Amino acid sequence: FPDAGDQFGVVHVTAVDFVNDYAYVLVQGDYPYFIAILDVSDPASPRVIRRYVPGSEHDPLDIVVHGQYAYLNGGLLDIDIVDVSNALSPHLVGSISTPGQPGQYVIDGNYIYVGDSFNISVVEASDPARPRVVGFYDISSSRDIAIIGDYLYTVGQTWENGESQPPKLHIFRFVP
């Protein structure tokens, strides 16, 4: 983003995801965050084709593109869903609040597994305009999250008798 600093002040790239010939780059700076959509079909000459400012209240920390949607970790309590089916015309279609501050998350089919500061929320998003929490796993401070088949893996802390326990690997089975 050679001109981003001139146009928006100091900027920081905080996350990126790739789908086909596009890179979806989350950029934060003096100006509200934006998504830079780059055509990377020629890796030697990537070019910005669109900058999109979703207008969410909080700066997101991560972006994951799955199918025609980009899922943005809303930074405080939200996951925002942006339709990126047309790279030149992205638009916000939905949002959902989680009980705690969202951290890592993973998407599998119509489900978003969100590790937040209180638990792992299971969000059903078959209708991206109306995502809804359908379950959760009680674990605090989930640090990373992955899904393989019907199993969800996370590293996080639990509490026993009011005392924080050291981080451990937790494995959960989820079958919708």
Short mmCIF file of N, CA and C in Angstrom, two decimals:
data_model
loop_
_atom_site.label_atom_id
_atom_site.label_comp_id
_atom_site.label_asym_id
_atom_site.label_seq_id
_atom_site.Cartn_x
_atom_site.Cartn_y
_atom_site.Cartn_z
N PHE A 1 0.82 -1.17 0.00
CA PHE A 1 0.00 0.00 0.00
C PHE A 1 0.87 1.25 0.00
N PRO A 2 1.59 1.44 -1.06
CA PRO A 2 2.53 2.56 -1.07
C PRO A 2 1.87 3.90 -0.81
N ASP A 3 0.62 4.08 -1.20
CA ASP A 3 -0.01 5.38 -1.00
C ASP A 3 -0.90 5.42 0.24
N ALA A 4 -1.08 4.30 0.92
CA ALA A 4 -2.00 4.27 2.06
C ALA A 4 -1.54 5.19 3.17
N GLY A 5 -0.25 5.23 3.45
CA GLY A 5 0.27 6.10 4.49
C GLY A 5 0.04 7.56 4.16
N ASP A 6 0.22 7.94 2.90
CA ASP A 6 -0.02 9.32 2.48
C ASP A 6 -1.49 9.68 2.60
N GLN A 7 -2.34 8.73 2.24
CA GLN A 7 -3.77 9.00 2.20
C GLN A 7 -4.43 8.89 3.58
N PHE A 8 -3.96 7.94 4.40
CA PHE A 8 -4.64 7.65 5.66
C PHE A 8 -3.78 7.86 6.90
N GLY A 9 -2.57 8.39 6.81
CA GLY A 9 -1.67 8.50 7.95
C GLY A 9 -0.93 7.19 8.15
N VAL A 10 -0.50 6.91 9.37
CA VAL A 10 0.23 5.67 9.66
C VAL A 10 -0.73 4.50 9.55
N VAL A 11 -0.32 3.45 8.85
CA VAL A 11 -1.17 2.27 8.71
C VAL A 11 -0.41 1.02 9.13
N HIS A 12 -1.18 0.00 9.56
CA HIS A 12 -0.62 -1.28 9.95
C HIS A 12 -1.47 -2.38 9.33
N VAL A 13 -0.83 -3.33 8.70
CA VAL A 13 -1.55 -4.51 8.20
C VAL A 13 -1.67 -5.45 9.38
N THR A 14 -2.91 -5.82 9.73
CA THR A 14 -3.12 -6.67 10.90
C THR A 14 -3.53 -8.10 10.55
N ALA A 15 -4.03 -8.33 9.34
CA ALA A 15 -4.44 -9.68 8.96
C ALA A 15 -4.62 -9.73 7.45
N VAL A 16 -4.52 -10.94 6.91
CA VAL A 16 -4.72 -11.14 5.47
C VAL A 16 -5.28 -12.54 5.25
N ASP A 17 -6.12 -12.68 4.25
CA ASP A 17 -6.60 -13.99 3.81
C ASP A 17 -6.64 -13.97 2.29
N PHE A 18 -6.44 -15.12 1.69
CA PHE A 18 -6.38 -15.24 0.24
C PHE A 18 -7.46 -16.18 -0.25
N VAL A 19 -8.13 -15.79 -1.34
CA VAL A 19 -9.09 -16.66 -2.01
C VAL A 19 -8.91 -16.43 -3.50
N ASN A 20 -8.60 -17.51 -4.20
CA ASN A 20 -8.37 -17.46 -5.65
C ASN A 20 -7.34 -16.39 -5.98
N ASP A 21 -7.69 -15.42 -6.81
CA ASP A 21 -6.75 -14.39 -7.24
C ASP A 21 -6.83 -13.11 -6.41
N TYR A 22 -7.44 -13.18 -5.23
CA TYR A 22 -7.62 -11.99 -4.41
C TYR A 22 -7.00 -12.16 -3.03
N ALA A 23 -6.44 -11.06 -2.54
CA ALA A 23 -5.99 -10.98 -1.15
C ALA A 23 -6.89 -9.96 -0.45
N TYR A 24 -7.38 -10.34 0.71
CA TYR A 24 -8.23 -9.47 1.53
C TYR A 24 -7.38 -9.06 2.73
N VAL A 25 -6.99 -7.79 2.77
CA VAL A 25 -6.03 -7.32 3.75
C VAL A 25 -6.72 -6.35 4.71
N LEU A 26 -6.60 -6.63 5.99
CA LEU A 26 -7.16 -5.77 7.02
C LEU A 26 -6.11 -4.75 7.42
N VAL A 27 -6.44 -3.48 7.27
CA VAL A 27 -5.49 -2.39 7.50
C VAL A 27 -6.05 -1.47 8.58
N GLN A 28 -5.22 -1.18 9.60
CA GLN A 28 -5.60 -0.23 10.65
C GLN A 28 -4.65 0.95 10.61
N GLY A 29 -5.11 2.08 11.10
CA GLY A 29 -4.24 3.24 11.14
C GLY A 29 -4.91 4.42 11.81
N ASP A 30 -4.47 5.62 11.45
CA ASP A 30 -5.04 6.84 12.02
C ASP A 30 -6.49 7.02 11.58
N TYR A 31 -6.81 6.52 10.42
CA TYR A 31 -8.16 6.55 9.86
C TYR A 31 -8.84 5.26 10.30
N PRO A 32 -10.18 5.19 10.33
CA PRO A 32 -10.81 3.91 10.65
C PRO A 32 -10.28 2.80 9.75
N TYR A 33 -10.28 1.59 10.28
CA TYR A 33 -9.73 0.47 9.54
C TYR A 33 -10.44 0.31 8.20
N PHE A 34 -9.78 -0.38 7.29
CA PHE A 34 -10.42 -0.70 6.02
C PHE A 34 -9.92 -2.05 5.54
N ILE A 35 -10.66 -2.60 4.60
CA ILE A 35 -10.25 -3.83 3.93
C ILE A 35 -9.72 -3.39 2.57
N ALA A 36 -8.49 -3.77 2.28
CA ALA A 36 -7.94 -3.54 0.95
C ALA A 36 -8.08 -4.85 0.20
N ILE A 37 -8.72 -4.81 -0.94
CA ILE A 37 -8.87 -6.00 -1.77
C ILE A 37 -7.88 -5.87 -2.91
N LEU A 38 -6.98 -6.84 -3.00
CA LEU A 38 -5.92 -6.81 -4.00
C LEU A 38 -6.10 -7.92 -5.01
N ASP A 39 -5.86 -7.61 -6.27
CA ASP A 39 -5.78 -8.62 -7.31
C ASP A 39 -4.34 -9.12 -7.29
N VAL A 40 -4.16 -10.40 -6.95
CA VAL A 40 -2.82 -10.98 -6.87
C VAL A 40 -2.62 -12.05 -7.94
N SER A 41 -3.38 -11.95 -9.03
CA SER A 41 -3.24 -12.94 -10.11
C SER A 41 -1.84 -12.91 -10.70
N ASP A 42 -1.18 -11.76 -10.66
CA ASP A 42 0.24 -11.65 -11.01
C ASP A 42 0.98 -11.30 -9.73
N PRO A 43 1.54 -12.31 -9.03
CA PRO A 43 2.17 -12.06 -7.73
C PRO A 43 3.29 -11.02 -7.77
N ALA A 44 3.90 -10.82 -8.93
CA ALA A 44 4.97 -9.83 -9.04
C ALA A 44 4.41 -8.41 -9.08
N SER A 45 3.12 -8.28 -9.40
CA SER A 45 2.51 -6.94 -9.50
C SER A 45 1.11 -6.92 -8.89
N PRO A 46 0.98 -7.13 -7.57
CA PRO A 46 -0.35 -7.05 -6.98
C PRO A 46 -0.88 -5.62 -7.09
N ARG A 47 -2.19 -5.50 -7.24
CA ARG A 47 -2.75 -4.16 -7.33
C ARG A 47 -4.04 -4.07 -6.51
N VAL A 48 -4.18 -2.94 -5.85
CA VAL A 48 -5.38 -2.68 -5.05
C VAL A 48 -6.52 -2.37 -6.00
N ILE A 49 -7.61 -3.13 -5.88
CA ILE A 49 -8.76 -2.87 -6.75
C ILE A 49 -9.91 -2.20 -5.98
N ARG A 50 -9.86 -2.29 -4.63
CA ARG A 50 -10.93 -1.68 -3.85
C ARG A 50 -10.48 -1.51 -2.42
N ARG A 51 -10.85 -0.41 -1.82
CA ARG A 51 -10.72 -0.20 -0.38
C ARG A 51 -12.13 -0.08 0.16
N TYR A 52 -12.40 -0.81 1.22
CA TYR A 52 -13.75 -0.83 1.77
C TYR A 52 -13.68 -0.57 3.28
N VAL A 53 -14.44 0.40 3.76
CA VAL A 53 -14.53 0.71 5.19
C VAL A 53 -15.89 0.22 5.67
N PRO A 54 -15.93 -0.91 6.40
CA PRO A 54 -17.22 -1.44 6.84
C PRO A 54 -18.00 -0.53 7.78
N GLY A 55 -17.34 0.34 8.51
CA GLY A 55 -18.05 1.26 9.39
C GLY A 55 -18.43 0.67 10.73
N SER A 56 -17.82 -0.43 11.10
CA SER A 56 -18.07 -1.03 12.40
C SER A 56 -17.52 -0.11 13.50
N GLU A 57 -18.09 -0.22 14.68
CA GLU A 57 -17.70 0.67 15.77
C GLU A 57 -16.28 0.41 16.27
N HIS A 58 -15.80 -0.83 16.19
CA HIS A 58 -14.49 -1.18 16.73
C HIS A 58 -13.58 -1.73 15.63
N ASP A 59 -12.28 -1.50 15.79
CA ASP A 59 -11.32 -2.02 14.82
C ASP A 59 -11.21 -3.53 14.94
N PRO A 60 -11.38 -4.26 13.85
CA PRO A 60 -11.28 -5.72 13.91
C PRO A 60 -9.83 -6.17 14.03
N LEU A 61 -9.67 -7.40 14.48
CA LEU A 61 -8.35 -7.96 14.69
C LEU A 61 -7.99 -9.03 13.67
N ASP A 62 -8.99 -9.58 12.98
CA ASP A 62 -8.72 -10.69 12.06
C ASP A 62 -9.75 -10.68 10.94
N ILE A 63 -9.39 -11.32 9.83
CA ILE A 63 -10.30 -11.48 8.70
C ILE A 63 -10.15 -12.91 8.19
N VAL A 64 -11.29 -13.56 7.95
CA VAL A 64 -11.31 -14.89 7.35
C VAL A 64 -12.32 -14.84 6.22
N VAL A 65 -11.91 -15.23 5.02
CA VAL A 65 -12.81 -15.26 3.88
C VAL A 65 -13.21 -16.72 3.65
N HIS A 66 -14.52 -16.94 3.58
CA HIS A 66 -15.06 -18.28 3.39
C HIS A 66 -16.22 -18.15 2.41
N GLY A 67 -16.08 -18.79 1.24
CA GLY A 67 -17.12 -18.65 0.22
C GLY A 67 -17.18 -17.22 -0.25
N GLN A 68 -18.37 -16.65 -0.27
CA GLN A 68 -18.53 -15.28 -0.75
C GLN A 68 -18.52 -14.25 0.37
N TYR A 69 -18.16 -14.67 1.59
CA TYR A 69 -18.21 -13.76 2.73
C TYR A 69 -16.86 -13.61 3.41
N ALA A 70 -16.60 -12.40 3.88
CA ALA A 70 -15.45 -12.12 4.74
C ALA A 70 -16.00 -11.95 6.15
N TYR A 71 -15.41 -12.66 7.09
CA TYR A 71 -15.81 -12.58 8.48
C TYR A 71 -14.75 -11.79 9.23
N LEU A 72 -15.18 -10.70 9.88
CA LEU A 72 -14.26 -9.81 10.57
C LEU A 72 -14.45 -9.92 12.06
N ASN A 73 -13.38 -10.19 12.76
CA ASN A 73 -13.40 -10.16 14.21
C ASN A 73 -13.56 -8.71 14.60
N GLY A 74 -14.72 -8.35 15.12
CA GLY A 74 -15.06 -6.95 15.36
C GLY A 74 -14.31 -6.25 16.46
N GLY A 75 -13.31 -6.89 17.05
CA GLY A 75 -12.45 -6.21 18.00
C GLY A 75 -12.96 -6.16 19.43
N LEU A 76 -14.23 -5.93 19.64
CA LEU A 76 -14.72 -5.87 21.02
C LEU A 76 -15.67 -7.04 21.28
N LEU A 77 -16.85 -7.03 20.73
CA LEU A 77 -17.81 -8.10 21.00
C LEU A 77 -18.49 -8.62 19.74
N ASP A 78 -18.04 -8.24 18.57
CA ASP A 78 -18.78 -8.56 17.35
C ASP A 78 -17.97 -9.34 16.34
N ILE A 79 -18.71 -10.11 15.54
CA ILE A 79 -18.21 -10.68 14.29
C ILE A 79 -19.06 -10.03 13.20
N ASP A 80 -18.42 -9.34 12.27
CA ASP A 80 -19.12 -8.71 11.15
C ASP A 80 -18.98 -9.59 9.92
N ILE A 81 -20.04 -9.66 9.11
CA ILE A 81 -20.05 -10.49 7.91
C ILE A 81 -20.22 -9.56 6.71
N VAL A 82 -19.23 -9.61 5.81
CA VAL A 82 -19.20 -8.73 4.63
C VAL A 82 -19.30 -9.60 3.38
N ASP A 83 -20.25 -9.28 2.51
CA ASP A 83 -20.38 -9.98 1.23
C ASP A 83 -19.29 -9.47 0.29
N VAL A 84 -18.40 -10.38 -0.13
CA VAL A 84 -17.32 -10.01 -1.05
C VAL A 84 -17.45 -10.77 -2.37
N SER A 85 -18.67 -11.22 -2.69
CA SER A 85 -18.88 -11.98 -3.92
C SER A 85 -18.49 -11.16 -5.15
N ASN A 86 -18.67 -9.84 -5.07
CA ASN A 86 -18.19 -8.93 -6.11
C ASN A 86 -17.10 -8.09 -5.45
N ALA A 87 -15.85 -8.37 -5.81
CA ALA A 87 -14.72 -7.70 -5.16
C ALA A 87 -14.76 -6.19 -5.31
N LEU A 88 -15.46 -5.69 -6.31
CA LEU A 88 -15.55 -4.24 -6.51
C LEU A 88 -16.67 -3.60 -5.70
N SER A 89 -17.54 -4.43 -5.10
CA SER A 89 -18.69 -3.88 -4.39
C SER A 89 -18.98 -4.64 -3.09
N PRO A 90 -18.03 -4.71 -2.16
CA PRO A 90 -18.30 -5.41 -0.90
C PRO A 90 -19.31 -4.63 -0.06
N HIS A 91 -20.08 -5.35 0.76
CA HIS A 91 -21.03 -4.66 1.63
C HIS A 91 -21.33 -5.52 2.87
N LEU A 92 -21.57 -4.83 3.98
CA LEU A 92 -21.88 -5.48 5.25
C LEU A 92 -23.28 -6.09 5.16
N VAL A 93 -23.39 -7.38 5.53
CA VAL A 93 -24.70 -8.03 5.48
C VAL A 93 -25.20 -8.45 6.85
N GLY A 94 -24.30 -8.64 7.80
CA GLY A 94 -24.74 -9.09 9.11
C GLY A 94 -23.66 -8.92 10.16
N SER A 95 -24.09 -9.08 11.41
CA SER A 95 -23.18 -8.95 12.54
C SER A 95 -23.77 -9.73 13.70
N ILE A 96 -22.90 -10.23 14.56
CA ILE A 96 -23.38 -10.91 15.77
C ILE A 96 -22.44 -10.59 16.92
N SER A 97 -23.03 -10.41 18.09
CA SER A 97 -22.25 -10.17 19.30
C SER A 97 -21.96 -11.50 19.98
N THR A 98 -20.79 -11.59 20.59
CA THR A 98 -20.42 -12.78 21.36
C THR A 98 -20.33 -12.37 22.82
N PRO A 99 -20.41 -13.34 23.75
CA PRO A 99 -20.39 -12.99 25.17
C PRO A 99 -19.12 -12.27 25.62
N GLY A 100 -17.99 -12.60 25.00
CA GLY A 100 -16.72 -11.97 25.37
C GLY A 100 -16.03 -11.40 24.15
N GLN A 101 -14.84 -10.88 24.36
CA GLN A 101 -14.09 -10.30 23.25
C GLN A 101 -13.63 -11.43 22.33
N PRO A 102 -14.05 -11.41 21.04
CA PRO A 102 -13.65 -12.49 20.14
C PRO A 102 -12.15 -12.47 19.87
N GLY A 103 -11.59 -13.65 19.83
CA GLY A 103 -10.18 -13.81 19.48
C GLY A 103 -10.09 -14.58 18.18
N GLN A 104 -9.53 -15.76 18.25
CA GLN A 104 -9.43 -16.61 17.08
C GLN A 104 -10.78 -17.22 16.76
N TYR A 105 -10.98 -17.50 15.47
CA TYR A 105 -12.19 -18.20 15.08
C TYR A 105 -11.92 -19.00 13.82
N VAL A 106 -12.78 -19.97 13.58
CA VAL A 106 -12.64 -20.82 12.41
C VAL A 106 -14.04 -21.05 11.85
N ILE A 107 -14.12 -21.23 10.54
CA ILE A 107 -15.41 -21.41 9.88
C ILE A 107 -15.44 -22.79 9.25
N ASP A 108 -16.54 -23.50 9.47
CA ASP A 108 -16.73 -24.82 8.89
C ASP A 108 -18.18 -24.91 8.42
N GLY A 109 -18.36 -24.91 7.09
CA GLY A 109 -19.72 -24.93 6.56
C GLY A 109 -20.45 -23.67 6.96
N ASN A 110 -21.62 -23.85 7.60
CA ASN A 110 -22.43 -22.71 8.04
C ASN A 110 -22.14 -22.29 9.48
N TYR A 111 -21.10 -22.86 10.08
CA TYR A 111 -20.81 -22.58 11.48
C TYR A 111 -19.52 -21.79 11.65
N ILE A 112 -19.57 -20.85 12.59
CA ILE A 112 -18.39 -20.08 12.98
C ILE A 112 -18.11 -20.46 14.44
N TYR A 113 -16.91 -20.94 14.69
CA TYR A 113 -16.51 -21.28 16.05
C TYR A 113 -15.62 -20.14 16.53
N VAL A 114 -16.10 -19.41 17.54
CA VAL A 114 -15.44 -18.20 17.99
C VAL A 114 -14.87 -18.41 19.39
N GLY A 115 -13.55 -18.34 19.50
CA GLY A 115 -12.92 -18.36 20.81
C GLY A 115 -12.92 -16.95 21.35
N ASP A 116 -13.63 -16.73 22.46
CA ASP A 116 -13.63 -15.39 23.04
C ASP A 116 -13.11 -15.46 24.47
N SER A 117 -13.17 -14.37 25.17
CA SER A 117 -12.57 -14.30 26.50
C SER A 117 -13.34 -15.10 27.56
N PHE A 118 -14.53 -15.61 27.23
CA PHE A 118 -15.31 -16.39 28.19
C PHE A 118 -15.54 -17.83 27.78
N ASN A 119 -15.66 -18.12 26.49
CA ASN A 119 -15.95 -19.47 26.04
C ASN A 119 -15.70 -19.59 24.55
N ILE A 120 -16.09 -20.70 23.99
CA ILE A 120 -16.09 -20.85 22.54
C ILE A 120 -17.56 -20.85 22.13
N SER A 121 -17.95 -19.84 21.38
CA SER A 121 -19.32 -19.73 20.91
C SER A 121 -19.44 -20.43 19.57
N VAL A 122 -20.56 -21.12 19.38
CA VAL A 122 -20.86 -21.75 18.10
C VAL A 122 -21.96 -20.91 17.46
N VAL A 123 -21.63 -20.30 16.31
CA VAL A 123 -22.55 -19.41 15.61
C VAL A 123 -23.01 -20.08 14.33
N GLU A 124 -24.31 -20.17 14.12
CA GLU A 124 -24.87 -20.71 12.89
C GLU A 124 -25.13 -19.52 11.97
N ALA A 125 -24.56 -19.57 10.75
CA ALA A 125 -24.64 -18.42 9.84
C ALA A 125 -25.12 -18.81 8.45
N SER A 126 -26.06 -19.76 8.36
CA SER A 126 -26.58 -20.12 7.03
C SER A 126 -27.27 -18.93 6.39
N ASP A 127 -27.85 -18.05 7.22
CA ASP A 127 -28.39 -16.77 6.75
C ASP A 127 -27.45 -15.70 7.30
N PRO A 128 -26.48 -15.23 6.49
CA PRO A 128 -25.48 -14.28 6.99
C PRO A 128 -26.06 -12.97 7.52
N ALA A 129 -27.28 -12.63 7.12
CA ALA A 129 -27.91 -11.41 7.63
C ALA A 129 -28.43 -11.61 9.05
N ARG A 130 -28.60 -12.87 9.45
CA ARG A 130 -29.15 -13.17 10.77
C ARG A 130 -28.40 -14.32 11.45
N PRO A 131 -27.10 -14.15 11.68
CA PRO A 131 -26.37 -15.22 12.38
C PRO A 131 -26.86 -15.33 13.82
N ARG A 132 -26.74 -16.54 14.39
CA ARG A 132 -27.22 -16.71 15.76
C ARG A 132 -26.34 -17.70 16.51
N VAL A 133 -26.15 -17.45 17.79
CA VAL A 133 -25.39 -18.35 18.65
C VAL A 133 -26.27 -19.56 18.94
N VAL A 134 -25.75 -20.77 18.65
CA VAL A 134 -26.52 -21.99 18.87
C VAL A 134 -25.92 -22.87 19.96
N GLY A 135 -24.78 -22.49 20.48
CA GLY A 135 -24.16 -23.27 21.54
C GLY A 135 -22.84 -22.66 21.97
N PHE A 136 -22.28 -23.25 23.01
CA PHE A 136 -20.97 -22.78 23.45
C PHE A 136 -20.29 -23.87 24.26
N TYR A 137 -18.99 -23.76 24.34
CA TYR A 137 -18.16 -24.61 25.18
C TYR A 137 -17.57 -23.70 26.25
N ASP A 138 -17.67 -24.13 27.50
CA ASP A 138 -17.19 -23.31 28.62
C ASP A 138 -15.68 -23.44 28.77
N ILE A 139 -14.98 -22.43 28.31
CA ILE A 139 -13.53 -22.36 28.44
C ILE A 139 -13.18 -20.88 28.35
N SER A 140 -12.27 -20.43 29.14
CA SER A 140 -11.92 -19.01 29.08
C SER A 140 -10.57 -18.82 28.42
N SER A 141 -10.41 -17.67 27.85
CA SER A 141 -9.13 -17.27 27.25
C SER A 141 -8.63 -18.26 26.20
N SER A 142 -9.49 -18.60 25.26
CA SER A 142 -9.08 -19.46 24.15
C SER A 142 -8.02 -18.74 23.34
N ARG A 143 -6.88 -19.38 23.12
CA ARG A 143 -5.75 -18.72 22.46
C ARG A 143 -5.64 -19.07 20.98
N ASP A 144 -6.10 -20.22 20.61
CA ASP A 144 -6.07 -20.63 19.21
C ASP A 144 -7.15 -21.67 19.03
N ILE A 145 -7.60 -21.85 17.80
CA ILE A 145 -8.73 -22.74 17.56
C ILE A 145 -8.59 -23.35 16.17
N ALA A 146 -8.92 -24.63 16.06
CA ALA A 146 -8.88 -25.33 14.77
C ALA A 146 -9.98 -26.39 14.79
N ILE A 147 -10.43 -26.77 13.60
CA ILE A 147 -11.43 -27.81 13.50
C ILE A 147 -10.99 -28.81 12.45
N ILE A 148 -11.12 -30.09 12.80
CA ILE A 148 -10.83 -31.18 11.87
C ILE A 148 -11.97 -32.18 12.01
N GLY A 149 -12.73 -32.35 10.93
CA GLY A 149 -13.88 -33.24 10.99
C GLY A 149 -14.89 -32.73 12.00
N ASP A 150 -15.32 -33.61 12.92
CA ASP A 150 -16.29 -33.23 13.95
C ASP A 150 -15.63 -32.71 15.22
N TYR A 151 -14.30 -32.54 15.19
CA TYR A 151 -13.58 -32.18 16.41
C TYR A 151 -13.02 -30.77 16.35
N LEU A 152 -13.21 -30.08 17.46
CA LEU A 152 -12.71 -28.72 17.63
C LEU A 152 -11.56 -28.78 18.63
N TYR A 153 -10.43 -28.19 18.24
CA TYR A 153 -9.24 -28.17 19.09
C TYR A 153 -8.96 -26.73 19.49
N THR A 154 -8.66 -26.54 20.75
CA THR A 154 -8.32 -25.20 21.21
C THR A 154 -7.32 -25.28 22.37
N VAL A 155 -6.55 -24.25 22.50
CA VAL A 155 -5.67 -24.10 23.64
C VAL A 155 -6.24 -22.95 24.46
N GLY A 156 -6.51 -23.22 25.71
CA GLY A 156 -7.08 -22.18 26.55
C GLY A 156 -7.05 -22.54 28.01
N GLN A 157 -7.47 -21.60 28.81
CA GLN A 157 -7.49 -21.78 30.25
C GLN A 157 -8.87 -22.18 30.73
N THR A 158 -8.90 -22.84 31.86
CA THR A 158 -10.14 -23.11 32.56
C THR A 158 -9.97 -22.63 34.00
N TRP A 159 -11.07 -22.62 34.71
CA TRP A 159 -11.05 -22.19 36.10
C TRP A 159 -11.54 -23.35 36.96
N GLU A 160 -10.82 -23.62 38.04
CA GLU A 160 -11.24 -24.63 39.00
C GLU A 160 -11.21 -24.01 40.39
N ASN A 161 -12.32 -24.07 41.10
CA ASN A 161 -12.42 -23.50 42.45
C ASN A 161 -11.98 -22.03 42.48
N GLY A 162 -12.35 -21.28 41.44
CA GLY A 162 -12.02 -19.86 41.39
C GLY A 162 -10.58 -19.55 41.03
N GLU A 163 -9.79 -20.57 40.69
CA GLU A 163 -8.38 -20.38 40.36
C GLU A 163 -8.14 -20.67 38.87
N SER A 164 -7.40 -19.77 38.24
CA SER A 164 -7.04 -19.97 36.84
C SER A 164 -6.04 -21.11 36.73
N GLN A 165 -6.28 -22.02 35.80
CA GLN A 165 -5.38 -23.15 35.58
C GLN A 165 -4.50 -22.86 34.36
N PRO A 166 -3.32 -23.47 34.27
CA PRO A 166 -2.45 -23.24 33.11
C PRO A 166 -3.16 -23.65 31.81
N PRO A 167 -2.80 -23.01 30.70
CA PRO A 167 -3.42 -23.36 29.41
C PRO A 167 -3.21 -24.84 29.08
N LYS A 168 -4.24 -25.43 28.47
CA LYS A 168 -4.20 -26.84 28.06
C LYS A 168 -4.85 -26.97 26.69
N LEU A 169 -4.56 -28.09 26.05
CA LEU A 169 -5.25 -28.44 24.81
C LEU A 169 -6.59 -29.04 25.19
N HIS A 170 -7.65 -28.50 24.60
CA HIS A 170 -9.01 -29.00 24.83
C HIS A 170 -9.55 -29.50 23.50
N ILE A 171 -10.23 -30.65 23.53
CA ILE A 171 -10.81 -31.23 22.32
C ILE A 171 -12.30 -31.44 22.57
N PHE A 172 -13.11 -30.89 21.67
CA PHE A 172 -14.56 -31.01 21.78
C PHE A 172 -15.09 -31.65 20.50
N ARG A 173 -16.20 -32.37 20.63
CA ARG A 173 -16.86 -32.93 19.45
C ARG A 173 -18.14 -32.14 19.24
N PHE A 174 -18.34 -31.68 18.00
CA PHE A 174 -19.55 -30.94 17.68
C PHE A 174 -20.18 -31.56 16.45
N VAL A 175 -21.42 -31.99 16.60
CA VAL A 175 -22.18 -32.53 15.47
C VAL A 175 -23.49 -31.76 15.43
N PRO A 176 -23.70 -30.96 14.37
CA PRO A 176 -24.93 -30.16 14.31
C PRO A 176 -26.19 -31.01 14.27
#
